[in-house]
Coordinates of C-alpha atoms in Angstrom, one line a residue:
X88 CA 21.5 0.3 8.5
X89 CA 20.5 3.9 9.2
X90 CA 16.7 4.9 7.4
X91 CA 15.4 7.4 7.4
X92 CA 11.3 8.0 7.0
X93 CA 9.4 9.1 5.1
X94 CA 8.2 12.1 4.7
X95 CA 5.9 14.8 2.8
X96 CA 7.5 17.7 3.7
X97 CA 10.8 17.4 2.4
X98 CA 13.1 16.0 0.0
X99 CA 14.2 12.8 1.2
X100 CA 17.9 12.0 0.1
X101 CA 19.4 10.4 2.5
X102 CA 19.9 7.1 3.8
X103 CA 16.7 5.5 1.6
X104 CA 16.5 3.2 -0.8
X105 CA 14.8 3.2 -3.7
X106 CA 16.0 3.1 -7.3
X107 CA 19.0 4.9 -7.2
X108 CA 20.8 7.2 -9.7
X109 CA 23.8 10.2 -9.2
X110 CA 25.5 11.5 -12.1
X111 CA 29.5 10.6 -12.3
X112 CA 30.3 14.2 -11.6
X113 CA 28.0 13.8 -8.4
X114 CA 25.8 17.4 -10.0
X115 CA 23.0 15.6 -9.8
X116 CA 21.0 13.2 -7.7
X117 CA 17.3 10.7 -8.0
X118 CA 16.1 8.2 -5.9
X119 CA 12.7 6.9 -7.1
X120 CA 10.2 5.0 -5.4
X121 CA 6.1 4.4 -5.5
X122 CA 3.9 2.7 -3.4
X123 CA 0.0 1.3 -3.4
X124 CA -2.2 0.2 -1.0
X125 CA -4.6 -2.3 -1.7
X126 CA -7.9 -3.1 -0.3
X127 CA -10.5 -4.2 0.3
X128 CA -14.0 -3.6 3.4
X129 CA -17.1 -3.4 4.2
X130 CA -19.9 -1.9 5.8
X131 CA -23.3 -2.0 7.5
X132 CA -25.5 0.9 8.6
X133 CA -27.5 -1.0 11.1
X134 CA -31.4 0.3 10.6
X135 CA -30.6 1.2 6.8
X136 CA -32.6 -1.5 4.4
X137 CA -29.9 -2.4 2.2
X138 CA -27.0 -5.2 2.3
X139 CA -24.0 -3.0 3.4
X140 CA -20.7 -2.0 1.1
X141 CA -18.4 -3.3 0.2
X142 CA -15.4 -1.9 -1.1
X143 CA -12.7 -3.3 -3.3
X144 CA -10.7 -1.0 -4.8
X145 CA -7.0 0.7 -5.6
X146 CA -6.5 3.6 -2.6
X147 CA -3.7 5.1 -3.9
X148 CA -0.6 4.5 -6.3
X149 CA 1.6 7.0 -5.9
X150 CA 5.0 7.6 -7.3
X151 CA 7.6 9.8 -6.4
X152 CA 10.9 11.2 -7.0
X153 CA 13.4 12.7 -4.4
X154 CA 16.3 14.2 -5.2
X155 CA 19.0 17.5 -5.9
X156 CA 21.0 19.9 -8.7
X157 CA 24.1 20.9 -8.8
X158 CA 24.1 20.6 -5.2
X159 CA 22.8 18.9 -2.2
X160 CA 21.3 22.8 -0.6
X161 CA 19.0 22.4 -3.9
X162 CA 16.8 20.0 -3.8
X163 CA 13.1 18.4 -5.6
X164 CA 10.8 16.1 -4.5
X165 CA 7.7 15.0 -7.1
X166 CA 4.5 13.3 -6.3
X167 CA 2.0 12.2 -8.5
X168 CA -0.9 9.7 -8.1
X169 CA -2.9 7.7 -10.2
X170 CA -6.4 6.5 -8.5
X171 CA -8.8 8.3 -8.8
X172 CA -9.5 8.9 -5.0
X173 CA -6.5 10.0 -4.8
X174 CA -7.0 12.8 -7.1
X175 CA -9.4 14.9 -5.9
X176 CA -11.3 14.1 -8.6
X177 CA -15.1 13.7 -7.4
X178 CA -15.5 17.4 -5.5
X179 CA -13.0 18.8 -8.9
X180 CA -13.7 16.5 -12.1
X181 CA -10.0 17.2 -12.3
X182 CA -7.8 14.5 -12.4
X183 CA -5.2 16.1 -10.3
X184 CA -2.5 13.4 -10.7
X185 CA 0.3 16.3 -9.3
X186 CA 0.5 15.7 -5.6
X187 CA 4.0 16.9 -4.8
X188 CA 6.4 19.4 -7.4
X189 CA 8.0 21.7 -4.7
X190 CA 11.7 22.5 -4.7
X191 CA 13.6 23.3 -1.2
X192 CA 16.8 25.1 -0.8
X193 CA 18.9 23.9 2.2
X194 CA 20.5 27.6 3.9
X195 CA 21.6 25.4 6.5
X196 CA 21.3 21.5 8.2
X197 CA 18.4 22.7 10.2
X198 CA 16.9 26.1 7.7
X199 CA 15.4 25.3 3.7
X200 CA 13.1 27.2 2.7
X201 CA 10.4 25.2 0.3
X202 CA 8.3 26.3 -2.6
X203 CA 6.0 25.1 -4.9
X204 CA 3.3 22.7 -4.2
X205 CA 3.3 20.7 -1.1
X206 CA 1.6 20.0 2.3
X207 CA 1.0 22.9 5.3
X208 CA 2.5 22.4 7.9
X209 CA -0.1 21.3 9.4
X210 CA -1.5 19.1 12.0
X211 CA 0.0 15.7 12.5
X212 CA -1.5 13.5 10.7
X213 CA -1.4 15.3 7.7
X214 CA 1.9 16.2 7.5
X215 CA 2.2 12.1 8.5
X216 CA 2.3 10.3 4.9
X217 CA 0.1 8.0 4.1
X218 CA 2.2 5.7 3.8
X219 CA 3.2 5.8 7.2
X220 CA 0.0 5.1 9.7
X221 CA -0.8 2.8 11.6
X222 CA -4.9 2.5 10.2
X223 CA -6.0 2.3 7.1
X224 CA -7.1 6.0 6.8
X225 CA -6.7 8.8 9.1
X226 CA -10.3 10.2 11.7
X227 CA -12.6 11.8 10.9
X228 CA -11.0 14.4 12.9
X229 CA -8.6 15.3 9.9
X230 CA -11.1 14.2 7.3
X231 CA -13.5 17.3 8.4
X232 CA -10.8 19.6 9.4
X233 CA -7.6 19.2 7.8
X234 CA -5.9 21.4 5.9
X235 CA -4.2 20.0 2.5
X236 CA -1.1 20.2 -0.2
X237 CA -1.1 24.5 -1.4
X238 CA 1.2 25.5 -3.5
X239 CA 2.7 29.1 -1.2
X240 CA 5.9 29.6 0.3
X241 CA 7.4 28.0 3.8
X242 CA 10.3 27.9 6.0
X243 CA 11.0 25.6 8.2
X244 CA 14.0 26.4 11.1
X245 CA 14.9 22.7 13.4
X246 CA 16.7 24.3 16.9
X247 CA 17.5 23.5 20.4
X248 CA 16.1 25.4 23.8
X249 CA 18.7 24.5 25.8
X250 CA 18.8 20.5 25.7
X251 CA 15.2 20.5 24.1
X252 CA 14.7 20.0 20.3
X253 CA 12.2 22.0 18.5
X254 CA 11.1 23.0 15.4
X255 CA 8.9 25.8 13.6
X256 CA 7.4 26.5 10.1
X257 CA 5.5 29.2 8.3
X258 CA 3.9 29.2 5.3
X259 CA 1.9 31.9 3.0
X260 CA -0.1 29.7 -0.2
X261 CA -2.9 30.5 -2.2
X262 CA -5.6 29.0 0.1
X263 CA -7.4 26.9 -2.4
X264 CA -5.7 23.8 -2.8
X265 CA -4.1 21.5 -5.7
X266 CA -7.3 21.8 -8.2
X267 CA -6.2 26.1 -8.5
X268 CA -6.1 26.4 -11.9
X269 CA -5.3 30.8 -10.7
X270 CA -5.9 32.4 -7.1
X271 CA -7.3 35.7 -5.8
X272 CA -6.3 38.3 -3.5
X273 CA -7.3 36.2 -1.0
X274 CA -3.9 33.9 0.8
X275 CA -3.4 31.0 3.8
X276 CA -1.4 31.4 6.3
X277 CA -0.1 28.8 8.7
X278 CA 2.1 28.7 11.2
X279 CA 3.8 25.2 13.3
X280 CA 6.0 24.8 16.3
X281 CA 7.0 21.3 17.2
X282 CA 8.8 20.7 21.1
X283 CA 10.8 17.8 21.7
X284 CA 11.3 17.7 25.8
X285 CA 12.5 14.6 26.0
X286 CA 15.3 15.0 22.6
X287 CA 15.0 13.4 19.4
X288 CA 12.9 10.2 18.1
X289 CA 15.1 7.4 16.7
X290 CA 15.4 8.2 12.4
X291 CA 12.3 11.3 12.7
X292 CA 9.4 7.8 14.6
X293 CA 7.7 10.6 15.8
X294 CA 6.9 11.2 11.9
X295 CA 5.4 8.0 11.4
X296 CA 3.1 5.8 13.6
X297 CA 3.5 3.0 16.0
X298 CA 6.6 2.7 17.7
X299 CA 8.9 0.8 15.1
X300 CA 12.2 2.1 16.4
X301 CA 11.2 0.4 20.3
X302 CA 12.5 3.7 21.3
X303 CA 15.4 2.5 23.9
X304 CA 14.0 5.8 26.2
X305 CA 10.5 8.0 26.8
X306 CA 10.2 10.3 23.6
X307 CA 7.3 12.9 23.1
X308 CA 6.6 15.5 21.3
X309 CA 4.0 18.1 21.5
X310 CA 3.0 20.6 18.7
X311 CA 0.1 22.8 17.3
X312 CA -0.7 25.6 15.2
X313 CA -2.8 28.3 13.1
X314 CA -4.3 28.8 10.0
X315 CA -6.0 31.6 8.7
X316 CA -7.4 30.8 5.5
X317 CA -8.8 33.7 3.7
X318 CA -11.7 34.5 0.5
X319 CA -11.2 30.8 0.0
X320 CA -13.3 29.5 -3.4
X321 CA -14.3 25.4 -2.3
X322 CA -16.2 24.7 0.8
X323 CA -13.3 22.8 3.1
X324 CA -10.6 25.2 2.0
X325 CA -8.4 23.4 0.1
X326 CA -10.5 20.6 -0.9
X327 CA -13.9 20.5 -1.3
X328 CA -16.6 22.1 -4.0
X329 CA -15.7 24.8 -5.4
X330 CA -18.5 27.6 -4.2
X331 CA -19.5 31.1 -5.6
X332 CA -19.0 32.7 -2.5
X333 CA -15.4 32.6 -0.5
X334 CA -14.9 31.1 2.5
X335 CA -12.5 32.3 5.8
X336 CA -11.6 29.6 7.9
X337 CA -9.4 29.7 11.2
X338 CA -8.9 26.4 11.6
X339 CA -6.1 26.0 15.1
X340 CA -4.7 22.4 16.1
X341 CA -2.4 21.0 18.6
X342 CA -1.6 17.4 19.2
X343 CA 1.2 15.1 20.6
X344 CA 2.8 12.4 20.5
X345 CA 4.8 10.1 23.3
X346 CA 7.0 6.1 22.8
X347 CA 8.7 4.3 24.5
X348 CA 9.8 0.9 23.9
X349 CA 6.6 -0.3 21.4
X350 CA 4.2 1.2 23.4
X351 CA 2.7 4.7 21.0
X352 CA -0.1 7.3 22.4
X353 CA -0.7 10.1 20.4
X354 CA -4.1 12.9 20.7
X355 CA -5.1 15.3 18.2
X356 CA -7.3 18.0 19.0
X357 CA -9.0 20.3 15.3
X358 CA -11.3 23.4 15.2
X359 CA -12.7 25.5 13.3
X360 CA -14.0 29.0 13.2
X361 CA -16.5 30.3 10.1
X362 CA -18.7 33.5 9.9
X363 CA -21.3 32.3 8.1
X364 CA -20.9 27.9 7.4
X365 CA -23.7 28.4 4.7
X366 CA -23.2 28.9 0.8
X367 CA -23.9 27.2 -2.4
X368 CA -21.6 25.4 -4.9
X369 CA -20.6 27.5 -8.2
X370 CA -21.4 24.9 -10.8
X371 CA -24.0 24.9 -14.0
X372 CA -26.7 23.9 -11.5
X373 CA -25.5 25.1 -8.1
X374 CA -26.4 22.8 -4.9
X375 CA -26.6 24.7 -1.1
X376 CA -23.4 23.2 1.0
X377 CA -22.5 23.6 4.2
X378 CA -18.8 24.5 5.8
X379 CA -18.1 22.3 8.7
X380 CA -17.5 24.8 11.6
X381 CA -17.5 22.5 15.5
X382 CA -13.9 20.8 16.7
X383 CA -13.0 17.0 17.6
X384 CA -10.7 15.0 19.1
X385 CA -8.5 11.7 18.2
X386 CA -6.9 9.3 20.5
X387 CA -4.9 6.0 19.3
X388 CA -2.7 3.9 21.3
X389 CA -0.5 1.0 19.7
X390 CA 2.0 -2.1 21.3
X391 CA 4.3 -3.7 19.4
X392 CA 4.1 -7.2 19.9
X393 CA 7.5 -9.7 18.8
X394 CA 7.6 -10.9 14.6
X395 CA 6.3 -7.2 13.7
X396 CA 3.3 -7.6 14.9
X397 CA 1.4 -4.3 15.7
X398 CA -2.2 -4.2 17.9
X399 CA -3.8 -0.9 17.9
X400 CA -7.0 1.6 19.9
X401 CA -8.5 4.4 18.0
X402 CA -11.5 6.6 19.6
X403 CA -12.6 9.6 17.9
X404 CA -14.7 12.3 18.7
X405 CA -16.6 15.6 16.2
X406 CA -18.4 17.7 17.5
X407 CA -20.8 19.5 14.6
X408 CA -21.0 24.1 15.7
X409 CA -24.7 24.4 17.1
X410 CA -24.7 27.0 13.4
X411 CA -24.7 23.3 11.7
X412 CA -26.3 21.1 13.9
X413 CA -29.8 20.9 11.5
X414 CA -26.7 19.7 9.0
X415 CA -24.2 18.1 11.2
X416 CA -24.7 15.2 13.9
X417 CA -22.4 14.5 16.8
X418 CA -19.8 11.4 16.0
X419 CA -18.0 9.0 17.0
X420 CA -16.0 6.5 15.9
X421 CA -14.3 3.6 17.7
X422 CA -11.8 1.5 15.7
X423 CA -9.6 -1.6 16.4
X424 CA -6.6 -2.8 14.4
X425 CA -4.2 -4.6 14.5
X426 CA -0.6 -5.0 11.5
X427 CA 1.6 -7.3 10.7
X428 CA 4.8 -5.3 9.5
X429 CA 6.7 -7.8 7.1
X430 CA 9.4 -4.2 6.0
X431 CA 8.3 -1.3 8.5
X432 CA 6.2 0.7 7.0
X433 CA 7.5 -0.9 3.0
X434 CA 5.1 -3.7 2.7
X435 CA 2.5 -3.9 5.7
X436 CA -0.5 -6.4 6.4
X437 CA -3.5 -4.1 7.4
X438 CA -6.9 -5.5 9.6
X439 CA -8.9 -2.8 10.9
X440 CA -12.8 -2.4 12.5
X441 CA -15.2 0.0 13.2
X442 CA -18.2 0.9 14.9
X443 CA -19.9 4.3 14.8
X444 CA -22.4 5.8 16.3
X445 CA -24.1 9.3 16.4
X446 CA -25.1 12.0 19.4
X447 CA -23.8 9.6 21.9
X448 CA -25.7 7.0 21.3
X449 CA -23.9 4.5 21.7
X450 CA -26.8 1.0 20.9
X451 CA -27.7 -1.4 17.4
X452 CA -31.1 0.8 17.2
X453 CA -29.5 4.2 16.7
X454 CA -30.6 6.4 13.7
X455 CA -27.3 5.5 10.9
X456 CA -25.0 3.8 13.4
X457 CA -22.4 1.2 11.4
X458 CA -20.2 -1.0 12.0
X459 CA -17.7 -1.3 9.2
X460 CA -14.0 -4.0 8.9
X461 CA -11.4 -2.8 6.3
X462 CA -8.2 -5.0 4.8
X463 CA -5.0 -3.4 2.9
X464 CA -1.9 -4.3 1.9
X465 CA 0.5 -2.0 1.6
X466 CA 3.7 -2.2 -0.6
X467 CA 6.6 -0.1 -1.6
X468 CA 9.5 1.1 -2.1

């Protein structure tokens, strides 16, 4: 049976199993789902005197409702988070339970508009649902430079140039993310475009990591975009602590993903510029803070073996701008992953090993080099 992949940038109302209800007159439909990620991890800094750090917790526990009202042209998506690490609490001191609360109007099958709080059309790894990843976490490139959820309006178009599909998206949003109680005249302007020169992927397979569909012919998607966040009040744009003096961020990104017969490769480049990266937090006792300015590259490759086993490798490189090198260091991360898919991304077991090193010194005596391991189970409907 054909099933659509989970998408965070639109309502999933077609061919997706969950707990479903449709009214007798077909004027109301809702698809209810949940998922959780339970993990156990360990990290050890090689020159540290402590005994390492354990990470044993529920990383994510989410409930999601998608559906339509009166007509499939008017759809909606609501997603709620119930764990502290998923609520942006440590930065904002507010339990931000609502992740998505957005409605869509589909003018045609290939053009729709959204209004509400949802993911911006940013880098591919961020647009991918966290439930569709082949490693337990996204890369540090995403961590340092990503856009996130924001409140605003977006336009989404899917067309073809000859036989080549392309997707174009544009959004105007508040720029302060999902913790904002109010906004200011400074807005965020974001655009993304994707080209698929070898045709569409099977069942939205370009929006999940790994080639679980085992593409019968080679498939490629090349994308890129830009975001200008004017006078944001937070130290990372839509994320981070609130600051006294607004930042203006300029973020460029490009990415590509290739899949064929169980093999998958993806790469991502991101760059953030800010005129003055130094600031202080907007707290009763202000603290100095630095906005990350620089660039990074992430690459990951995988192969799906028989019986649902997948082996994957990832290499990530992040380079701070010279303006902030007194506070941030060049960082590289190498990761290996083994995943057992029981029911695609709905039920999977993940085992990851990581090695992190600074300033290009790949040795066990480098200050702040570290290794770690993570076991995670994801379960959802």
